């Protein structure tokens, strides 16, 4: 269900009033597919990093790596395939080089370190959505409005805080 987040790529097109311009819609759709594969890439990286911790989590223990339904070796093969596929697809959409690179770098920083820093955790979630909007604006040649950026920051911060609060409450009631 994480691919749903990639619909943020369509927001610049939607708010520009050009959603029904077929060439722009196709371009945004292709970027959506690219970001679905990029998202898969970072999820494999994250699951490789967190495999042992995920086994202890009541929900994450069911992820394919944590549940040993996919070996680490096969996960590395999958990761290699996804990285190659990401690069091939971005070759056909070169204006996504910088947003895709920023997305991968930000997610790597998040997976290796920033998710353990509370405020950085919230901010990174917003940054991931902002990168999607930036990419969406680039591929359809639509400038981003300040209001779209601000609303995205506030909405995604609210989502991140609410999600972490729910996890905290769930964890604190389980340990009582």
JSON list of C-alpha atoms in Angstrom, two decimals:
[
{"chain": "A", "resi": 1, "resn": "UNK", "atom": "CA", "xyz": [0.00, 0.00, 0.00]},
{"chain": "A", "resi": 2, "resn": "UNK", "atom": "CA", "xyz": [3.06, 2.27, 0.07]},
{"chain": "A", "resi": 3, "resn": "UNK", "atom": "CA", "xyz": [2.70, 2.97, -3.64]},
{"chain": "A", "resi": 4, "resn": "UNK", "atom": "CA", "xyz": [-0.30, 5.18, -2.79]},
{"chain": "A", "resi": 5, "resn": "UNK", "atom": "CA", "xyz": [2.14, 7.82, -1.49]},
{"chain": "A", "resi": 6, "resn": "UNK", "atom": "CA", "xyz": [3.40, 8.22, -5.05]},
{"chain": "A", "resi": 7, "resn": "UNK", "atom": "CA", "xyz": [0.10, 9.81, -6.09]},
{"chain": "A", "resi": 8, "resn": "UNK", "atom": "CA", "xyz": [1.61, 13.02, -4.65]},
{"chain": "A", "resi": 9, "resn": "UNK", "atom": "CA", "xyz": [3.48, 13.18, -7.98]},
{"chain": "A", "resi": 10, "resn": "UNK", "atom": "CA", "xyz": [0.18, 14.14, -9.60]},
{"chain": "A", "resi": 11, "resn": "UNK", "atom": "CA", "xyz": [-0.56, 17.09, -7.29]},
{"chain": "A", "resi": 12, "resn": "UNK", "atom": "CA", "xyz": [1.32, 19.76, -9.27]},
{"chain": "A", "resi": 13, "resn": "UNK", "atom": "CA", "xyz": [-0.48, 18.62, -12.41]},
{"chain": "A", "resi": 14, "resn": "UNK", "atom": "CA", "xyz": [-3.84, 18.57, -10.64]},
{"chain": "A", "resi": 15, "resn": "UNK", "atom": "CA", "xyz": [-3.45, 22.03, -9.12]},
{"chain": "A", "resi": 16, "resn": "UNK", "atom": "CA", "xyz": [-2.19, 23.48, -12.40]},
{"chain": "A", "resi": 17, "resn": "UNK", "atom": "CA", "xyz": [-5.52, 22.58, -14.00]},
{"chain": "A", "resi": 18, "resn": "UNK", "atom": "CA", "xyz": [-3.77, 20.47, -16.63]},
{"chain": "A", "resi": 19, "resn": "UNK", "atom": "CA", "xyz": [-4.62, 17.02, -15.32]},
{"chain": "A", "resi": 20, "resn": "UNK", "atom": "CA", "xyz": [-6.44, 16.12, -18.52]},
{"chain": "A", "resi": 21, "resn": "UNK", "atom": "CA", "xyz": [-3.58, 17.12, -20.84]},
{"chain": "A", "resi": 22, "resn": "UNK", "atom": "CA", "xyz": [-2.72, 13.65, -22.09]},
{"chain": "A", "resi": 23, "resn": "UNK", "atom": "CA", "xyz": [1.02, 14.20, -22.67]},
{"chain": "A", "resi": 24, "resn": "UNK", "atom": "CA", "xyz": [1.47, 15.63, -19.18]},
{"chain": "A", "resi": 25, "resn": "UNK", "atom": "CA", "xyz": [-0.70, 12.94, -17.63]},
{"chain": "A", "resi": 26, "resn": "UNK", "atom": "CA", "xyz": [1.37, 10.25, -19.37]},
{"chain": "A", "resi": 27, "resn": "UNK", "atom": "CA", "xyz": [4.60, 11.90, -18.19]},
{"chain": "A", "resi": 28, "resn": "UNK", "atom": "CA", "xyz": [3.33, 12.05, -14.59]},
{"chain": "A", "resi": 29, "resn": "UNK", "atom": "CA", "xyz": [2.13, 8.45, -14.88]},
{"chain": "A", "resi": 30, "resn": "UNK", "atom": "CA", "xyz": [5.55, 7.29, -16.01]},
{"chain": "A", "resi": 31, "resn": "UNK", "atom": "CA", "xyz": [7.12, 9.19, -13.10]},
{"chain": "A", "resi": 32, "resn": "UNK", "atom": "CA", "xyz": [4.62, 7.47, -10.81]},
{"chain": "A", "resi": 33, "resn": "UNK", "atom": "CA", "xyz": [5.83, 4.07, -12.04]},
{"chain": "A", "resi": 34, "resn": "UNK", "atom": "CA", "xyz": [9.46, 5.10, -11.57]},
{"chain": "A", "resi": 35, "resn": "UNK", "atom": "CA", "xyz": [8.78, 6.22, -8.01]},
{"chain": "A", "resi": 36, "resn": "UNK", "atom": "CA", "xyz": [6.98, 2.96, -7.29]},
{"chain": "A", "resi": 37, "resn": "UNK", "atom": "CA", "xyz": [10.18, 1.13, -8.21]},
{"chain": "A", "resi": 38, "resn": "UNK", "atom": "CA", "xyz": [12.31, 3.65, -6.29]},
{"chain": "A", "resi": 39, "resn": "UNK", "atom": "CA", "xyz": [10.07, 3.13, -3.25]},
{"chain": "A", "resi": 40, "resn": "UNK", "atom": "CA", "xyz": [10.47, -0.62, -3.60]},
{"chain": "A", "resi": 41, "resn": "UNK", "atom": "CA", "xyz": [14.23, -0.16, -3.72]},
{"chain": "A", "resi": 42, "resn": "UNK", "atom": "CA", "xyz": [14.32, 1.81, -0.48]},
{"chain": "A", "resi": 43, "resn": "UNK", "atom": "CA", "xyz": [11.94, -0.63, 1.22]},
{"chain": "A", "resi": 44, "resn": "UNK", "atom": "CA", "xyz": [14.24, -3.53, 0.38]},
{"chain": "A", "resi": 45, "resn": "UNK", "atom": "CA", "xyz": [17.21, -1.55, 1.73]},
{"chain": "A", "resi": 46, "resn": "UNK", "atom": "CA", "xyz": [15.30, -0.69, 4.90]},
{"chain": "A", "resi": 47, "resn": "UNK", "atom": "CA", "xyz": [14.11, -4.27, 5.40]},
{"chain": "A", "resi": 48, "resn": "UNK", "atom": "CA", "xyz": [17.67, -5.56, 4.97]},
{"chain": "A", "resi": 49, "resn": "UNK", "atom": "CA", "xyz": [18.90, -3.10, 7.59]},
{"chain": "A", "resi": 50, "resn": "UNK", "atom": "CA", "xyz": [16.04, -3.73, 10.03]},
{"chain": "A", "resi": 51, "resn": "UNK", "atom": "CA", "xyz": [15.49, -7.46, 9.52]},
{"chain": "A", "resi": 52, "resn": "UNK", "atom": "CA", "xyz": [16.44, -8.43, 13.08]},
{"chain": "A", "resi": 53, "resn": "UNK", "atom": "CA", "xyz": [14.49, -5.59, 14.71]},
{"chain": "A", "resi": 54, "resn": "UNK", "atom": "CA", "xyz": [11.46, -6.26, 12.50]},
{"chain": "A", "resi": 55, "resn": "UNK", "atom": "CA", "xyz": [11.30, -9.83, 13.82]},
{"chain": "A", "resi": 56, "resn": "UNK", "atom": "CA", "xyz": [10.56, -8.41, 17.28]},
{"chain": "A", "resi": 57, "resn": "UNK", "atom": "CA", "xyz": [7.78, -6.07, 16.06]},
{"chain": "A", "resi": 58, "resn": "UNK", "atom": "CA", "xyz": [4.17, -7.37, 16.22]},
{"chain": "A", "resi": 59, "resn": "UNK", "atom": "CA", "xyz": [3.35, -6.23, 12.67]},
{"chain": "A", "resi": 60, "resn": "UNK", "atom": "CA", "xyz": [6.72, -5.91, 10.93]},
{"chain": "A", "resi": 61, "resn": "UNK", "atom": "CA", "xyz": [7.58, -9.51, 11.85]},
{"chain": "A", "resi": 62, "resn": "UNK", "atom": "CA", "xyz": [5.37, -10.52, 8.89]},
{"chain": "A", "resi": 63, "resn": "UNK", "atom": "CA", "xyz": [7.52, -8.71, 6.31]},
{"chain": "A", "resi": 64, "resn": "UNK", "atom": "CA", "xyz": [9.08, -11.14, 3.86]},
{"chain": "A", "resi": 65, "resn": "UNK", "atom": "CA", "xyz": [12.64, -10.76, 5.12]},
{"chain": "A", "resi": 66, "resn": "UNK", "atom": "CA", "xyz": [11.75, -10.74, 8.82]},
{"chain": "A", "resi": 67, "resn": "UNK", "atom": "CA", "xyz": [9.55, -13.81, 8.34]},
{"chain": "A", "resi": 68, "resn": "UNK", "atom": "CA", "xyz": [12.31, -15.57, 6.34]},
{"chain": "A", "resi": 69, "resn": "UNK", "atom": "CA", "xyz": [10.07, -15.91, 3.27]},
{"chain": "A", "resi": 70, "resn": "UNK", "atom": "CA", "xyz": [12.88, -14.28, 1.28]},
{"chain": "A", "resi": 71, "resn": "UNK", "atom": "CA", "xyz": [16.54, -14.98, 1.96]},
{"chain": "A", "resi": 72, "resn": "UNK", "atom": "CA", "xyz": [19.03, -12.15, 2.37]},
{"chain": "A", "resi": 73, "resn": "UNK", "atom": "CA", "xyz": [20.82, -13.39, -0.74]},
{"chain": "A", "resi": 74, "resn": "UNK", "atom": "CA", "xyz": [17.64, -13.18, -2.80]},
{"chain": "A", "resi": 75, "resn": "UNK", "atom": "CA", "xyz": [16.89, -9.77, -1.27]},
{"chain": "A", "resi": 76, "resn": "UNK", "atom": "CA", "xyz": [20.28, -8.54, -2.50]},
{"chain": "A", "resi": 77, "resn": "UNK", "atom": "CA", "xyz": [19.51, -9.94, -5.98]},
{"chain": "A", "resi": 78, "resn": "UNK", "atom": "CA", "xyz": [16.15, -8.15, -5.89]},
{"chain": "A", "resi": 79, "resn": "UNK", "atom": "CA", "xyz": [17.84, -4.94, -4.75]},
{"chain": "A", "resi": 80, "resn": "UNK", "atom": "CA", "xyz": [20.38, -5.17, -7.58]},
{"chain": "A", "resi": 81, "resn": "UNK", "atom": "CA", "xyz": [17.58, -5.76, -10.11]},
{"chain": "A", "resi": 82, "resn": "UNK", "atom": "CA", "xyz": [15.60, -2.78, -8.76]},
{"chain": "A", "resi": 83, "resn": "UNK", "atom": "CA", "xyz": [18.62, -0.47, -8.88]},
{"chain": "A", "resi": 84, "resn": "UNK", "atom": "CA", "xyz": [19.29, -1.44, -12.49]},
{"chain": "A", "resi": 85, "resn": "UNK", "atom": "CA", "xyz": [15.61, -1.03, -13.39]},
{"chain": "A", "resi": 86, "resn": "UNK", "atom": "CA", "xyz": [15.45, 2.36, -11.62]},
{"chain": "A", "resi": 87, "resn": "UNK", "atom": "CA", "xyz": [18.41, 3.59, -13.66]},
{"chain": "A", "resi": 88, "resn": "UNK", "atom": "CA", "xyz": [17.00, 2.31, -16.94]},
{"chain": "A", "resi": 89, "resn": "UNK", "atom": "CA", "xyz": [13.63, 3.96, -16.31]},
{"chain": "A", "resi": 90, "resn": "UNK", "atom": "CA", "xyz": [15.21, 7.25, -15.21]},
{"chain": "A", "resi": 91, "resn": "UNK", "atom": "CA", "xyz": [17.23, 7.22, -18.43]},
{"chain": "A", "resi": 92, "resn": "UNK", "atom": "CA", "xyz": [13.90, 7.75, -20.24]},
{"chain": "A", "resi": 93, "resn": "UNK", "atom": "CA", "xyz": [12.90, 10.52, -17.82]},
{"chain": "A", "resi": 94, "resn": "UNK", "atom": "CA", "xyz": [16.21, 12.36, -17.24]},
{"chain": "A", "resi": 95, "resn": "UNK", "atom": "CA", "xyz": [14.60, 15.28, -15.41]},
{"chain": "A", "resi": 96, "resn": "UNK", "atom": "CA", "xyz": [14.01, 12.83, -12.55]},
{"chain": "A", "resi": 97, "resn": "UNK", "atom": "CA", "xyz": [17.74, 12.27, -11.94]},
{"chain": "A", "resi": 98, "resn": "UNK", "atom": "CA", "xyz": [18.00, 14.83, -9.14]},
{"chain": "A", "resi": 99, "resn": "UNK", "atom": "CA", "xyz": [14.69, 14.09, -7.38]},
{"chain": "A", "resi": 100, "resn": "UNK", "atom": "CA", "xyz": [15.31, 10.33, -7.62]},
{"chain": "A", "resi": 101, "resn": "UNK", "atom": "CA", "xyz": [18.84, 10.77, -6.31]},
{"chain": "A", "resi": 102, "resn": "UNK", "atom": "CA", "xyz": [17.59, 12.98, -3.48]},
{"chain": "A", "resi": 103, "resn": "UNK", "atom": "CA", "xyz": [14.91, 10.42, -2.67]},
{"chain": "A", "resi": 104, "resn": "UNK", "atom": "CA", "xyz": [17.41, 7.55, -2.50]},
{"chain": "A", "resi": 105, "resn": "UNK", "atom": "CA", "xyz": [19.96, 9.54, -0.48]},
{"chain": "A", "resi": 106, "resn": "UNK", "atom": "CA", "xyz": [17.31, 10.86, 1.94]},
{"chain": "A", "resi": 107, "resn": "UNK", "atom": "CA", "xyz": [15.90, 7.37, 2.42]},
{"chain": "A", "resi": 108, "resn": "UNK", "atom": "CA", "xyz": [19.35, 5.90, 2.98]},
{"chain": "A", "resi": 109, "resn": "UNK", "atom": "CA", "xyz": [20.04, 8.55, 5.64]},
{"chain": "A", "resi": 110, "resn": "UNK", "atom": "CA", "xyz": [16.65, 7.79, 7.15]},
{"chain": "A", "resi": 111, "resn": "UNK", "atom": "CA", "xyz": [17.14, 4.01, 7.15]},
{"chain": "A", "resi": 112, "resn": "UNK", "atom": "CA", "xyz": [20.66, 4.08, 8.56]},
{"chain": "A", "resi": 113, "resn": "UNK", "atom": "CA", "xyz": [20.29, 6.86, 11.11]},
{"chain": "A", "resi": 114, "resn": "UNK", "atom": "CA", "xyz": [17.57, 9.53, 11.04]},
{"chain": "A", "resi": 115, "resn": "UNK", "atom": "CA", "xyz": [14.60, 7.30, 11.85]},
{"chain": "A", "resi": 116, "resn": "UNK", "atom": "CA", "xyz": [16.03, 6.92, 15.34]},
{"chain": "A", "resi": 117, "resn": "UNK", "atom": "CA", "xyz": [16.03, 10.71, 15.88]},
{"chain": "A", "resi": 118, "resn": "UNK", "atom": "CA", "xyz": [12.47, 11.72, 16.75]},
{"chain": "A", "resi": 119, "resn": "UNK", "atom": "CA", "xyz": [12.23, 15.19, 15.20]},
{"chain": "A", "resi": 120, "resn": "UNK", "atom": "CA", "xyz": [14.32, 14.15, 12.19]},
{"chain": "A", "resi": 121, "resn": "UNK", "atom": "CA", "xyz": [11.99, 11.17, 11.73]},
{"chain": "A", "resi": 122, "resn": "UNK", "atom": "CA", "xyz": [8.97, 13.47, 11.35]},
{"chain": "A", "resi": 123, "resn": "UNK", "atom": "CA", "xyz": [10.80, 15.89, 9.09]},
{"chain": "A", "resi": 124, "resn": "UNK", "atom": "CA", "xyz": [12.10, 13.14, 6.82]},
{"chain": "A", "resi": 125, "resn": "UNK", "atom": "CA", "xyz": [8.58, 11.85, 6.23]},
{"chain": "A", "resi": 126, "resn": "UNK", "atom": "CA", "xyz": [7.63, 15.33, 4.99]},
{"chain": "A", "resi": 127, "resn": "UNK", "atom": "CA", "xyz": [10.76, 15.52, 2.86]},
{"chain": "A", "resi": 128, "resn": "UNK", "atom": "CA", "xyz": [9.87, 12.24, 1.13]},
{"chain": "A", "resi": 129, "resn": "UNK", "atom": "CA", "xyz": [6.50, 13.70, 0.11]},
{"chain": "A", "resi": 130, "resn": "UNK", "atom": "CA", "xyz": [8.07, 17.02, -0.93]},
{"chain": "A", "resi": 131, "resn": "UNK", "atom": "CA", "xyz": [10.51, 15.17, -3.18]},
{"chain": "A", "resi": 132, "resn": "UNK", "atom": "CA", "xyz": [7.56, 13.46, -4.86]},
{"chain": "A", "resi": 133, "resn": "UNK", "atom": "CA", "xyz": [5.85, 16.81, -5.45]},
{"chain": "A", "resi": 134, "resn": "UNK", "atom": "CA", "xyz": [9.11, 18.31, -6.74]},
{"chain": "A", "resi": 135, "resn": "UNK", "atom": "CA", "xyz": [9.47, 15.38, -9.15]},
{"chain": "A", "resi": 136, "resn": "UNK", "atom": "CA", "xyz": [5.85, 15.72, -10.25]},
{"chain": "A", "resi": 137, "resn": "UNK", "atom": "CA", "xyz": [6.32, 19.40, -10.99]},
{"chain": "A", "resi": 138, "resn": "UNK", "atom": "CA", "xyz": [9.51, 18.76, -12.94]},
{"chain": "A", "resi": 139, "resn": "UNK", "atom": "CA", "xyz": [8.11, 16.05, -15.19]},
{"chain": "A", "resi": 140, "resn": "UNK", "atom": "CA", "xyz": [5.10, 18.13, -16.23]},
{"chain": "A", "resi": 141, "resn": "UNK", "atom": "CA", "xyz": [6.94, 21.47, -16.22]},
{"chain": "A", "resi": 142, "resn": "UNK", "atom": "CA", "xyz": [4.69, 23.04, -13.59]},
{"chain": "A", "resi": 143, "resn": "UNK", "atom": "CA", "xyz": [6.16, 25.37, -10.97]},
{"chain": "A", "resi": 144, "resn": "UNK", "atom": "CA", "xyz": [5.29, 24.46, -7.40]},
{"chain": "A", "resi": 145, "resn": "UNK", "atom": "CA", "xyz": [3.21, 26.96, -5.49]},
{"chain": "A", "resi": 146, "resn": "UNK", "atom": "CA", "xyz": [4.28, 27.98, -2.02]},
{"chain": "A", "resi": 147, "resn": "UNK", "atom": "CA", "xyz": [0.84, 26.92, -0.78]},
{"chain": "A", "resi": 148, "resn": "UNK", "atom": "CA", "xyz": [1.23, 23.42, -2.16]},
{"chain": "A", "resi": 149, "resn": "UNK", "atom": "CA", "xyz": [4.61, 23.11, -0.47]},
{"chain": "A", "resi": 150, "resn": "UNK", "atom": "CA", "xyz": [3.34, 24.47, 2.86]},
{"chain": "A", "resi": 151, "resn": "UNK", "atom": "CA", "xyz": [0.19, 22.35, 2.84]},
{"chain": "A", "resi": 152, "resn": "UNK", "atom": "CA", "xyz": [2.24, 19.26, 2.03]},
{"chain": "A", "resi": 153, "resn": "UNK", "atom": "CA", "xyz": [4.62, 19.95, 4.90]},
{"chain": "A", "resi": 154, "resn": "UNK", "atom": "CA", "xyz": [1.83, 20.48, 7.41]},
{"chain": "A", "resi": 155, "resn": "UNK", "atom": "CA", "xyz": [-0.32, 17.56, 6.28]},
{"chain": "A", "resi": 156, "resn": "UNK", "atom": "CA", "xyz": [2.58, 15.12, 6.17]},
{"chain": "A", "resi": 157, "resn": "UNK", "atom": "CA", "xyz": [3.90, 16.28, 9.55]},
{"chain": "A", "resi": 158, "resn": "UNK", "atom": "CA", "xyz": [0.43, 15.70, 10.97]},
{"chain": "A", "resi": 159, "resn": "UNK", "atom": "CA", "xyz": [0.32, 12.22, 9.43]},
{"chain": "A", "resi": 160, "resn": "UNK", "atom": "CA", "xyz": [3.80, 11.37, 10.73]},
{"chain": "A", "resi": 161, "resn": "UNK", "atom": "CA", "xyz": [3.09, 12.58, 14.26]},
{"chain": "A", "resi": 162, "resn": "UNK", "atom": "CA", "xyz": [-0.27, 10.77, 14.36]},
{"chain": "A", "resi": 163, "resn": "UNK", "atom": "CA", "xyz": [1.31, 7.53, 13.14]},
{"chain": "A", "resi": 164, "resn": "UNK", "atom": "CA", "xyz": [4.15, 7.68, 15.65]},
{"chain": "A", "resi": 165, "resn": "UNK", "atom": "CA", "xyz": [1.70, 8.57, 18.43]},
{"chain": "A", "resi": 166, "resn": "UNK", "atom": "CA", "xyz": [-0.43, 5.55, 17.56]},
{"chain": "A", "resi": 167, "resn": "UNK", "atom": "CA", "xyz": [2.66, 3.32, 17.57]},
{"chain": "A", "resi": 168, "resn": "UNK", "atom": "CA", "xyz": [3.72, 4.76, 20.92]},
{"chain": "A", "resi": 169, "resn": "UNK", "atom": "CA", "xyz": [0.29, 4.16, 22.45]},
{"chain": "A", "resi": 170, "resn": "UNK", "atom": "CA", "xyz": [0.18, 0.65, 21.03]},
{"chain": "A", "resi": 171, "resn": "UNK", "atom": "CA", "xyz": [3.65, -0.11, 22.36]},
{"chain": "A", "resi": 172, "resn": "UNK", "atom": "CA", "xyz": [3.01, 1.41, 25.79]},
{"chain": "A", "resi": 173, "resn": "UNK", "atom": "CA", "xyz": [-0.26, -0.53, 26.27]},
{"chain": "A", "resi": 174, "resn": "UNK", "atom": "CA", "xyz": [1.43, -3.78, 25.28]},
{"chain": "A", "resi": 175, "resn": "UNK", "atom": "CA", "xyz": [4.21, -3.35, 27.81]},
{"chain": "A", "resi": 176, "resn": "UNK", "atom": "CA", "xyz": [1.86, -2.75, 30.75]}
]
